Amino acid sequence: MCMTVRQEKFAALLKSAVVIPVLTIERIEDAVPLAKALVAGGVRVLEVTLRTPVAIEAAKAIMANVPEAVVGIGTILNGDDLARAEDIGARFGISPGATPELLKAAAASALPFAPGIATASELMQALAHGFNLTKFFPAEQSGGIKALRALAGPFPDARFCPTGGIGEANAAAWLAEPNVVAVGGSWLCPAADVRSGNWAGITAMCNRAMKSLKPA
């Protein structure tokens, strides 16, 4: 599949998801019940970040036990991380930023991928490697919606999944921007709820978010 088609399909997947929960899973035993709670609340596209030692095993457990979930790998920092995501059958990859080496590896990979960008120069590098869908990160700290609108002028074909500082209070404002396909965030799965096993609370939060944010 050519890069353009792959990017289009990835953008369509994120657009249908609306919100991508950013999951930092500390305990392997939390992985499956957390994913089930999210899916029960209408949130199916999940980003499991490589921020903990159990991340890869957690992603594999979700894929094996929660077939309704569409599992991607986040916090991809290099080619080795990208290869690990591919090896376990992840559906997509996301990075917080991008080195030339990572962009080159991702462009050569079959894995749908969204590199992280925060500036015009970083976006230009991503576009030069064929990535017109990127993660705007950290979104609020990098200038917020005003910064995103400024990028829309010189880069009208670029699309974004903003992440960082986005929550229930401002997600709708970000999603209203024409160059935003989805938003990412961890507010749907608060660490305290995960630690305490408050799966019903997570499902209720997801249901509320989907009802308020998903287009009619």
Short mmCIF file of C-alpha atoms in Angstrom, two decimals:
data_model
loop_
_atom_site.label_atom_id
_atom_site.label_comp_id
_atom_site.label_asym_id
_atom_site.label_seq_id
_atom_site.Cartn_x
_atom_site.Cartn_y
_atom_site.Cartn_z
CA MET A 1 0.00 0.00 0.00
CA CYS A 2 1.46 3.36 -1.01
CA MET A 3 2.20 6.02 1.60
CA THR A 4 -0.62 8.34 0.49
CA VAL A 5 -3.27 5.63 0.73
CA ARG A 6 -1.87 4.46 4.08
CA GLN A 7 -2.02 8.00 5.47
CA GLU A 8 -5.59 8.46 4.18
CA LYS A 9 -6.75 5.22 5.82
CA PHE A 10 -5.01 6.16 9.07
CA ALA A 11 -6.60 9.62 9.05
CA ALA A 12 -10.03 8.03 8.48
CA LEU A 13 -9.46 5.66 11.40
CA LEU A 14 -8.54 8.50 13.75
CA LYS A 15 -11.43 10.65 12.53
CA SER A 16 -13.89 7.86 13.28
CA ALA A 17 -12.35 7.43 16.74
CA VAL A 18 -12.59 11.17 17.66
CA VAL A 19 -10.58 10.65 20.86
CA ILE A 20 -7.46 8.49 21.21
CA PRO A 21 -6.79 7.57 24.85
CA VAL A 22 -3.10 7.67 25.69
CA LEU A 23 -2.51 4.66 27.92
CA THR A 24 0.44 4.39 30.28
CA ILE A 25 -0.02 0.91 31.73
CA GLU A 26 2.02 0.25 34.87
CA ARG A 27 0.69 -3.23 35.71
CA ILE A 28 0.10 -5.96 33.16
CA GLU A 29 -3.01 -7.12 35.03
CA ASP A 30 -4.67 -3.75 34.33
CA ALA A 31 -4.30 -3.98 30.55
CA VAL A 32 -7.29 -6.12 29.61
CA PRO A 33 -9.86 -4.71 32.07
CA LEU A 34 -8.81 -1.17 31.12
CA ALA A 35 -9.23 -1.89 27.41
CA LYS A 36 -12.60 -3.55 28.04
CA ALA A 37 -13.74 -0.52 30.04
CA LEU A 38 -12.73 1.85 27.24
CA VAL A 39 -14.37 -0.25 24.52
CA ALA A 40 -17.56 -0.55 26.59
CA GLY A 41 -17.66 3.25 26.64
CA GLY A 42 -17.39 3.49 22.86
CA VAL A 43 -13.63 4.15 22.71
CA ARG A 44 -12.03 1.50 20.49
CA VAL A 45 -8.84 3.04 19.08
CA LEU A 46 -6.20 2.84 21.81
CA GLU A 47 -2.63 4.13 22.02
CA VAL A 48 -0.47 2.04 24.38
CA THR A 49 2.62 4.10 25.14
CA LEU A 50 6.09 2.64 25.48
CA ARG A 51 6.59 4.42 28.79
CA THR A 52 6.63 1.37 31.06
CA PRO A 53 8.45 -1.98 31.06
CA VAL A 54 5.18 -3.89 30.54
CA ALA A 55 3.91 -1.80 27.60
CA ILE A 56 4.55 -4.33 24.82
CA GLU A 57 3.15 -7.25 26.82
CA ALA A 58 0.14 -5.11 27.78
CA ALA A 59 -0.53 -4.29 24.12
CA LYS A 60 -0.25 -7.97 23.20
CA ALA A 61 -2.66 -8.94 25.99
CA ILE A 62 -5.23 -6.39 24.80
CA MET A 63 -4.96 -7.57 21.19
CA ALA A 64 -5.40 -11.19 22.28
CA ASN A 65 -8.29 -10.63 24.68
CA VAL A 66 -10.15 -7.54 23.44
CA PRO A 67 -10.60 -8.08 19.70
CA GLU A 68 -12.87 -5.02 19.39
CA ALA A 69 -9.95 -2.77 20.31
CA VAL A 70 -7.74 -1.21 17.62
CA VAL A 71 -4.35 -1.12 19.31
CA GLY A 72 -1.52 1.20 18.32
CA ILE A 73 1.81 1.90 19.97
CA GLY A 74 2.77 5.36 21.19
CA THR A 75 5.99 6.99 22.43
CA ILE A 76 7.92 5.45 19.53
CA LEU A 77 11.35 7.07 19.77
CA ASN A 78 13.50 5.15 17.27
CA GLY A 79 13.60 2.43 14.64
CA ASP A 80 13.80 -0.32 17.24
CA ASP A 81 10.56 0.86 18.86
CA LEU A 82 8.95 0.99 15.43
CA ALA A 83 10.07 -2.57 14.69
CA ARG A 84 8.69 -3.80 18.02
CA ALA A 85 5.32 -2.24 17.23
CA GLU A 86 5.29 -3.92 13.83
CA ASP A 87 6.38 -7.27 15.25
CA ILE A 88 3.44 -7.53 17.64
CA GLY A 89 0.92 -6.57 14.97
CA ALA A 90 0.10 -3.05 16.16
CA ARG A 91 -2.33 -1.24 13.89
CA PHE A 92 -0.48 2.09 13.99
CA GLY A 93 2.41 3.95 15.59
CA ILE A 94 2.72 7.44 17.08
CA SER A 95 5.77 9.36 18.24
CA PRO A 96 6.09 12.46 20.46
CA GLY A 97 8.67 13.91 18.07
CA ALA A 98 10.74 12.70 15.14
CA THR A 99 14.41 12.40 14.25
CA PRO A 100 15.50 12.11 10.61
CA GLU A 101 16.36 8.47 11.32
CA LEU A 102 12.90 7.71 12.69
CA LEU A 103 11.15 9.46 9.80
CA LYS A 104 13.22 7.46 7.33
CA ALA A 105 12.46 4.17 9.10
CA ALA A 106 8.76 4.98 9.35
CA ALA A 107 8.57 5.94 5.67
CA ALA A 108 10.08 2.56 4.77
CA SER A 109 7.74 0.70 7.13
CA ALA A 110 4.26 -0.62 6.34
CA LEU A 111 2.98 0.59 9.72
CA PRO A 112 0.61 3.58 9.61
CA PHE A 113 2.49 6.27 11.51
CA ALA A 114 2.01 9.79 12.86
CA PRO A 115 5.23 11.59 13.82
CA GLY A 116 5.12 14.23 16.52
CA ILE A 117 5.70 17.86 15.55
CA ALA A 118 5.57 21.18 17.40
CA THR A 119 7.00 23.66 14.86
CA ALA A 120 6.78 24.56 11.19
CA SER A 121 10.28 23.18 10.56
CA GLU A 122 9.39 19.84 12.16
CA LEU A 123 6.20 19.68 10.10
CA MET A 124 8.19 20.38 6.93
CA GLN A 125 10.47 17.44 7.72
CA ALA A 126 7.47 15.17 8.29
CA LEU A 127 5.84 16.29 5.05
CA ALA A 128 9.11 15.75 3.16
CA HIS A 129 8.99 12.09 4.25
CA GLY A 130 5.35 11.71 3.18
CA PHE A 131 3.62 12.23 6.51
CA ASN A 132 0.78 14.74 6.11
CA LEU A 133 -0.88 13.41 9.28
CA THR A 134 1.07 14.28 12.43
CA LYS A 135 0.69 14.47 16.18
CA PHE A 136 0.79 18.10 17.35
CA PHE A 137 2.58 17.74 20.69
CA PRO A 138 2.58 19.10 23.30
CA ALA A 139 -0.46 20.88 21.93
CA GLU A 140 -1.43 23.41 24.61
CA GLN A 141 2.16 24.05 25.64
CA SER A 142 3.21 24.64 22.01
CA GLY A 143 0.84 27.54 21.48
CA GLY A 144 -2.53 25.86 21.52
CA ILE A 145 -5.20 26.36 18.89
CA LYS A 146 -3.69 29.68 17.76
CA ALA A 147 -0.45 27.89 16.86
CA LEU A 148 -2.34 25.19 14.99
CA ARG A 149 -4.25 27.81 13.00
CA ALA A 150 -0.97 29.51 12.13
CA LEU A 151 0.34 26.23 10.67
CA ALA A 152 -2.83 25.83 8.56
CA GLY A 153 -1.90 28.78 6.34
CA PRO A 154 1.39 27.57 4.82
CA PHE A 155 0.45 23.88 5.21
CA PRO A 156 -3.18 23.56 4.05
CA ASP A 157 -2.93 19.80 3.42
CA ALA A 158 -1.52 18.92 6.84
CA ARG A 159 -3.80 17.23 9.35
CA PHE A 160 -3.27 16.80 13.05
CA CYS A 161 -4.02 14.76 16.14
CA PRO A 162 -3.25 17.26 18.92
CA THR A 163 -2.18 15.75 22.24
CA GLY A 164 -0.91 17.35 25.43
CA GLY A 165 -3.00 19.48 27.75
CA ILE A 166 -6.26 18.37 26.14
CA GLY A 167 -9.11 17.21 28.34
CA GLU A 168 -12.86 17.19 28.74
CA ALA A 169 -13.05 21.00 29.00
CA ASN A 170 -11.27 21.86 25.73
CA ALA A 171 -11.46 18.76 23.50
CA ALA A 172 -14.49 20.06 21.60
CA ALA A 173 -12.72 23.32 20.75
CA TRP A 174 -9.76 21.44 19.28
CA LEU A 175 -12.02 19.06 17.32
CA ALA A 176 -13.82 22.05 15.79
CA GLU A 177 -10.64 22.99 13.91
CA PRO A 178 -10.86 21.88 10.24
CA ASN A 179 -7.32 20.42 10.18
CA VAL A 180 -7.86 18.27 13.30
CA VAL A 181 -8.92 14.65 12.73
CA ALA A 182 -8.91 13.55 16.39
CA VAL A 183 -7.47 14.48 19.77
CA GLY A 184 -5.36 12.40 22.11
CA GLY A 185 -5.27 12.47 25.87
CA SER A 186 -5.17 10.52 29.09
CA TRP A 187 -8.17 12.11 30.75
CA LEU A 188 -10.44 9.18 29.81
CA CYS A 189 -8.36 6.82 31.96
CA PRO A 190 -7.14 8.69 35.07
CA ALA A 191 -4.25 6.96 36.81
CA ALA A 192 -6.16 6.89 40.10
CA ASP A 193 -9.09 5.06 38.49
CA VAL A 194 -6.75 2.56 36.86
CA ARG A 195 -4.92 1.93 40.13
CA SER A 196 -8.17 1.42 42.03
CA GLY A 197 -9.79 -0.65 39.29
CA ASN A 198 -12.64 1.82 38.78
CA TRP A 199 -13.49 0.36 35.38
CA ALA A 200 -17.16 1.39 35.58
CA GLY A 201 -16.09 4.99 36.17
CA ILE A 202 -13.82 4.90 33.12
CA THR A 203 -16.62 3.46 30.98
CA ALA A 204 -19.01 6.19 32.19
CA MET A 205 -16.45 8.89 31.39
CA CYS A 206 -15.94 7.47 27.90
CA ASN A 207 -19.68 7.31 27.29
CA ARG A 208 -20.03 10.95 28.31
CA ALA A 209 -17.14 12.04 26.11
CA MET A 210 -18.39 10.15 23.06
CA LYS A 211 -21.89 11.58 23.40
CA SER A 212 -20.60 15.13 23.69
CA LEU A 213 -17.79 14.99 21.12
CA LYS A 214 -18.83 12.58 18.38
CA PRO A 215 -20.53 14.29 15.42
CA ALA A 216 -24.24 13.54 15.11
#
